[in-house]
Tab-separated table of C-alpha atoms in Angstrom:
chain	number	residue	atom	x	y	z
A	186	UNK	CA	25.112	27.748	52.613
A	187	UNK	CA	23.566	27.847	49.119
A	188	UNK	CA	24.335	24.816	46.976
A	189	UNK	CA	26.447	25.497	43.896
A	190	UNK	CA	24.801	24.389	40.694
A	191	UNK	CA	26.858	23.615	37.610
A	192	UNK	CA	26.073	25.857	34.652
A	193	UNK	CA	23.840	24.458	31.952
A	194	UNK	CA	24.559	25.108	28.314
A	195	UNK	CA	22.014	27.315	26.617
A	196	UNK	CA	19.707	25.743	24.051
A	197	UNK	CA	18.014	27.817	21.369
A	198	UNK	CA	15.160	27.512	20.876
A	199	UNK	CA	14.103	26.260	24.319
A	200	UNK	CA	12.341	22.910	24.140
A	201	UNK	CA	8.705	22.695	25.106
A	202	UNK	CA	8.102	21.281	28.598
A	203	UNK	CA	7.631	17.482	28.638
A	204	UNK	CA	5.731	15.398	31.120
A	205	UNK	CA	7.339	12.450	32.922
A	206	UNK	CA	4.802	10.177	31.225
A	207	UNK	CA	5.971	11.373	27.820
A	208	UNK	CA	9.576	10.731	28.803
A	209	UNK	CA	8.650	7.164	29.791
A	210	UNK	CA	6.798	6.614	26.546
A	211	UNK	CA	9.497	7.805	24.206
A	212	UNK	CA	12.712	7.595	26.229
A	213	UNK	CA	15.058	4.805	27.144
A	214	UNK	CA	12.576	3.535	29.740
A	215	UNK	CA	10.282	2.080	27.094
A	216	UNK	CA	11.675	-1.493	27.314
A	217	UNK	CA	11.317	-1.627	31.099
A	218	UNK	CA	7.807	-0.174	30.880
A	219	UNK	CA	6.840	-2.843	28.358
A	220	UNK	CA	8.297	-5.623	30.507
A	221	UNK	CA	6.472	-4.322	33.588
A	222	UNK	CA	3.206	-4.167	31.632
A	223	UNK	CA	3.741	-7.717	30.374
A	224	UNK	CA	4.379	-8.915	33.937
A	225	UNK	CA	1.089	-7.456	35.120
A	226	UNK	CA	-1.007	-8.729	32.229
A	227	UNK	CA	0.586	-12.156	31.738
A	228	UNK	CA	0.350	-12.970	35.443
A	229	UNK	CA	-3.283	-11.872	35.596
A	230	UNK	CA	-4.573	-13.510	32.399
A	231	UNK	CA	-1.972	-15.986	31.198
A	232	UNK	CA	0.577	-15.728	28.416
A	233	UNK	CA	-1.868	-16.567	25.635
A	234	UNK	CA	-4.662	-14.408	27.052
A	235	UNK	CA	-2.993	-11.070	26.326
A	236	UNK	CA	-2.377	-9.391	22.971
A	237	UNK	CA	0.757	-7.418	22.170
A	238	UNK	CA	-1.443	-4.408	21.491
A	239	UNK	CA	-2.796	-4.607	25.052
A	240	UNK	CA	0.713	-4.722	26.464
A	241	UNK	CA	1.733	-1.687	24.412
A	242	UNK	CA	-1.328	0.201	25.626
A	243	UNK	CA	-0.783	-0.849	29.267
A	244	UNK	CA	2.782	0.455	29.010
A	245	UNK	CA	1.497	3.846	27.756
A	246	UNK	CA	3.482	3.532	24.545
A	247	UNK	CA	2.206	5.963	21.920
A	248	UNK	CA	4.243	4.203	19.240
A	249	UNK	CA	2.322	1.024	18.429
A	250	UNK	CA	5.459	-0.652	17.046
A	251	UNK	CA	7.518	-0.064	20.207
A	252	UNK	CA	7.221	-3.661	21.394
A	253	UNK	CA	8.301	-5.117	18.057
A	254	UNK	CA	11.136	-2.597	17.860
A	255	UNK	CA	12.578	-3.427	21.273
A	256	UNK	CA	11.839	-7.170	21.506
A	257	UNK	CA	10.883	-8.432	18.066
A	258	UNK	CA	7.615	-9.939	19.295
A	259	UNK	CA	6.076	-12.039	22.057
A	260	UNK	CA	8.938	-14.518	22.383
A	261	UNK	CA	11.533	-11.771	22.676
A	262	UNK	CA	9.456	-9.965	25.293
A	263	UNK	CA	8.996	-13.152	27.325
A	264	UNK	CA	12.701	-13.880	27.198
A	265	UNK	CA	13.549	-10.337	28.342
A	266	UNK	CA	11.076	-10.703	31.222
A	267	UNK	CA	12.665	-13.993	32.293
A	268	UNK	CA	16.224	-12.661	31.958
A	269	UNK	CA	15.383	-9.611	34.054
A	270	UNK	CA	14.556	-11.792	37.050
A	271	UNK	CA	16.866	-14.736	36.464
A	272	UNK	CA	19.854	-12.397	36.586
A	273	UNK	CA	19.198	-11.715	40.278
A	274	UNK	CA	18.163	-15.314	41.006
A	275	UNK	CA	21.432	-16.523	39.478
A	276	UNK	CA	23.503	-14.090	41.548
A	277	UNK	CA	21.874	-15.324	44.760
A	278	UNK	CA	22.266	-18.993	43.830
A	279	UNK	CA	25.899	-18.523	42.771
A	280	UNK	CA	26.651	-16.840	46.108
A	281	UNK	CA	25.143	-19.781	48.007
A	282	UNK	CA	27.183	-22.233	45.949
A	283	UNK	CA	30.364	-20.215	46.485
A	284	UNK	CA	29.773	-20.412	50.227
A	285	UNK	CA	29.762	-24.235	50.272
A	286	UNK	CA	32.336	-24.896	47.557
A	287	UNK	CA	34.698	-27.701	48.533
A	288	UNK	CA	32.473	-29.129	51.256
A	289	UNK	CA	31.967	-32.893	51.225
A	290	UNK	CA	29.140	-33.097	53.752
A	291	UNK	CA	26.388	-31.474	51.670
A	292	UNK	CA	22.917	-32.987	51.969
A	293	UNK	CA	19.874	-33.151	49.732
A	294	UNK	CA	18.237	-30.530	51.920
A	295	UNK	CA	21.182	-28.218	51.277
A	296	UNK	CA	20.618	-28.727	47.570
A	297	UNK	CA	16.890	-28.143	47.874
A	298	UNK	CA	17.506	-24.951	49.819
A	299	UNK	CA	19.884	-23.579	47.176
A	300	UNK	CA	17.328	-24.263	44.475
A	301	UNK	CA	14.383	-22.817	46.369
A	302	UNK	CA	15.712	-19.861	48.394
A	303	UNK	CA	16.744	-17.616	45.452
A	304	UNK	CA	13.265	-18.045	43.968
A	305	UNK	CA	11.547	-17.371	47.296
A	306	UNK	CA	13.206	-13.956	47.358
A	307	UNK	CA	11.120	-13.106	44.275
A	308	UNK	CA	7.942	-14.091	46.080
A	309	UNK	CA	8.059	-10.966	48.244
A	310	UNK	CA	9.981	-8.587	45.966
A	311	UNK	CA	8.531	-5.363	44.573
A	312	UNK	CA	10.229	-5.598	41.161
A	313	UNK	CA	7.555	-7.741	39.529
A	314	UNK	CA	8.924	-10.884	41.152
A	315	UNK	CA	5.556	-12.499	42.003
A	316	UNK	CA	4.394	-11.937	38.428
A	317	UNK	CA	7.602	-13.460	37.070
A	318	UNK	CA	7.129	-16.545	39.234
A	319	UNK	CA	3.657	-17.052	37.783
A	320	UNK	CA	4.832	-16.569	34.208
A	321	UNK	CA	7.823	-18.892	34.645
A	322	UNK	CA	5.609	-21.545	36.230
A	323	UNK	CA	3.191	-21.376	33.298
A	324	UNK	CA	6.011	-21.664	30.773
A	325	UNK	CA	7.630	-24.632	32.549
A	326	UNK	CA	4.296	-26.367	33.111
A	327	UNK	CA	3.543	-26.412	29.378
A	328	UNK	CA	6.974	-27.879	28.539
A	329	UNK	CA	6.951	-31.624	27.855
A	330	UNK	CA	10.572	-31.903	26.738
A	331	UNK	CA	13.995	-30.586	27.590
A	332	UNK	CA	14.322	-26.845	27.182
A	333	UNK	CA	16.376	-25.254	24.429
A	334	UNK	CA	18.683	-22.450	25.628
A	335	UNK	CA	17.373	-20.078	22.940
A	336	UNK	CA	13.664	-20.328	23.716
A	337	UNK	CA	11.934	-17.739	25.929
A	338	UNK	CA	12.048	-19.870	29.083
A	339	UNK	CA	15.656	-20.888	28.379
A	340	UNK	CA	17.275	-18.542	30.936
A	341	UNK	CA	15.446	-20.341	33.761
A	342	UNK	CA	17.649	-23.368	33.104
A	343	UNK	CA	20.620	-21.758	31.334
A	344	UNK	CA	21.129	-18.608	33.384
A	345	UNK	CA	23.904	-16.172	32.528
A	346	UNK	CA	26.128	-17.310	35.419
A	347	UNK	CA	25.588	-21.007	34.877
A	348	UNK	CA	24.372	-21.264	38.466
A	349	UNK	CA	21.863	-24.013	37.775
A	350	UNK	CA	24.495	-26.100	35.981
A	351	UNK	CA	26.735	-25.670	39.051
A	352	UNK	CA	23.869	-26.646	41.310
A	353	UNK	CA	23.174	-29.767	39.257
A	354	UNK	CA	26.811	-30.848	39.303
A	355	UNK	CA	27.220	-30.131	43.007
A	356	UNK	CA	24.260	-32.191	44.164
A	357	UNK	CA	24.177	-35.013	41.625
A	358	UNK	CA	26.027	-37.196	44.133
A	359	UNK	CA	23.152	-37.095	46.648
A	360	UNK	CA	20.682	-38.489	44.088
A	361	UNK	CA	20.062	-42.185	43.432
A	362	UNK	CA	22.039	-43.790	40.614
A	363	UNK	CA	20.101	-43.774	37.366
A	364	UNK	CA	17.845	-40.865	38.346
A	365	UNK	CA	19.908	-38.148	36.641
A	366	UNK	CA	20.156	-37.714	32.905
A	367	UNK	CA	18.093	-39.531	30.303
A	368	UNK	CA	15.501	-40.915	30.360
A	369	UNK	CA	14.274	-39.829	33.808
A	370	UNK	CA	15.757	-36.304	33.930
A	371	UNK	CA	14.817	-36.031	37.590
A	372	UNK	CA	16.697	-32.787	38.183
A	373	UNK	CA	14.615	-31.073	35.525
A	374	UNK	CA	11.442	-32.522	37.043
A	375	UNK	CA	12.488	-31.157	40.445
A	376	UNK	CA	13.287	-27.727	39.009
A	377	UNK	CA	9.916	-27.624	37.287
A	378	UNK	CA	8.112	-28.732	40.459
A	379	UNK	CA	9.763	-25.991	42.533
A	380	UNK	CA	8.880	-23.278	40.011
A	381	UNK	CA	5.287	-24.450	39.634
A	382	UNK	CA	4.727	-24.631	43.384
A	383	UNK	CA	6.212	-21.177	44.032
A	384	UNK	CA	4.281	-19.770	41.071
A	385	UNK	CA	1.080	-21.202	42.512
A	386	UNK	CA	1.774	-19.518	45.839
A	387	UNK	CA	2.559	-16.230	44.105
A	388	UNK	CA	-0.835	-16.376	42.400
A	389	UNK	CA	-2.612	-16.928	45.729
A	390	UNK	CA	-0.963	-13.765	47.072
A	391	UNK	CA	-0.665	-12.484	50.648
A	392	UNK	CA	-0.866	-13.161	53.462
A	393	UNK	CA	1.815	-15.829	53.471
A	394	UNK	CA	3.907	-17.408	56.177
A	395	UNK	CA	7.127	-17.299	54.174
A	396	UNK	CA	9.323	-19.333	56.578
A	397	UNK	CA	6.778	-22.155	56.845
A	398	UNK	CA	6.051	-22.240	53.115
A	399	UNK	CA	9.772	-22.217	52.323
A	400	UNK	CA	10.677	-24.958	54.784
A	401	UNK	CA	7.850	-27.206	53.579
A	402	UNK	CA	8.861	-26.703	49.951
A	403	UNK	CA	12.503	-27.464	50.740
A	404	UNK	CA	11.371	-30.661	52.473
A	405	UNK	CA	9.418	-31.742	49.387
A	406	UNK	CA	12.210	-30.881	46.950
A	407	UNK	CA	14.740	-32.784	49.069
A	408	UNK	CA	12.386	-35.764	49.073
A	409	UNK	CA	12.099	-35.682	45.299
A	410	UNK	CA	15.852	-35.429	44.871
A	411	UNK	CA	16.506	-38.497	47.016
A	412	UNK	CA	13.501	-40.737	46.274
A	413	UNK	CA	14.864	-44.205	45.560
A	414	UNK	CA	14.061	-45.904	42.292
A	415	UNK	CA	11.622	-48.728	42.950
A	416	UNK	CA	12.248	-52.246	41.689
A	417	UNK	CA	9.512	-51.665	39.115
A	418	UNK	CA	11.160	-48.501	37.808
A	419	UNK	CA	14.548	-50.227	37.656
A	420	UNK	CA	13.029	-53.145	35.739
A	421	UNK	CA	11.366	-50.832	33.227
A	422	UNK	CA	14.600	-48.883	32.765
A	423	UNK	CA	16.485	-52.109	32.110
A	424	UNK	CA	13.881	-53.156	29.543
A	425	UNK	CA	14.160	-49.795	27.835
A	426	UNK	CA	17.955	-49.969	27.712
A	427	UNK	CA	17.776	-53.518	26.330
A	428	UNK	CA	15.295	-52.442	23.690
A	429	UNK	CA	17.464	-49.466	22.693
A	430	UNK	CA	20.498	-51.728	22.370
A	431	UNK	CA	18.583	-54.271	20.297
A	432	UNK	CA	17.167	-51.545	18.090
A	433	UNK	CA	20.606	-50.132	17.346
């Protein structure tokens, strides 16, 4: 039976035929095309090794100001790239946390798994995930301080669902006293380690034994979460606290 097609309003004069490439260049797909181009170039050559003009050209944007129009510049583009992927990472992590909410028998390996598994999903995704992992690893590796929520890499720590805050609160109890918060900030160090290691593996590319890589990484993250503070570290912390008190 022939399919019924809804009538289309007449347009006068008829528009000239447009190619799909032209629609991508000038239509609503321009932001996603620019993000995809940035993923490819940043992951291949590093964040500082690519000009905005190159990204615009890679995205087939005829308008040379398209990137500035949509993102305001490099920082805005990087943040949009991170948000694109962290949205799905956060959903996965929140679902894992929902599943164990209220349990009192959680282990450090459970915590490591909930940090690592949502990122591992990006390692084999076809939405630019491997490129994102490399870019995020580079951004976290160059950070020598706590991250501000408004900077480009901010959504890695402060995702829209607050999943990483929930993760931190849920598993703080399995960590040694004194290892969370200032001045050690071990949770941040663990988060950075996980991202850098997965980003490194994304750069190596296939083939990859995903189950083995994942299990080994979870083992290492769990070890970092639960590593006891040595007597030397405790002594140095006490000296620091005494010095801070004296100085105040």
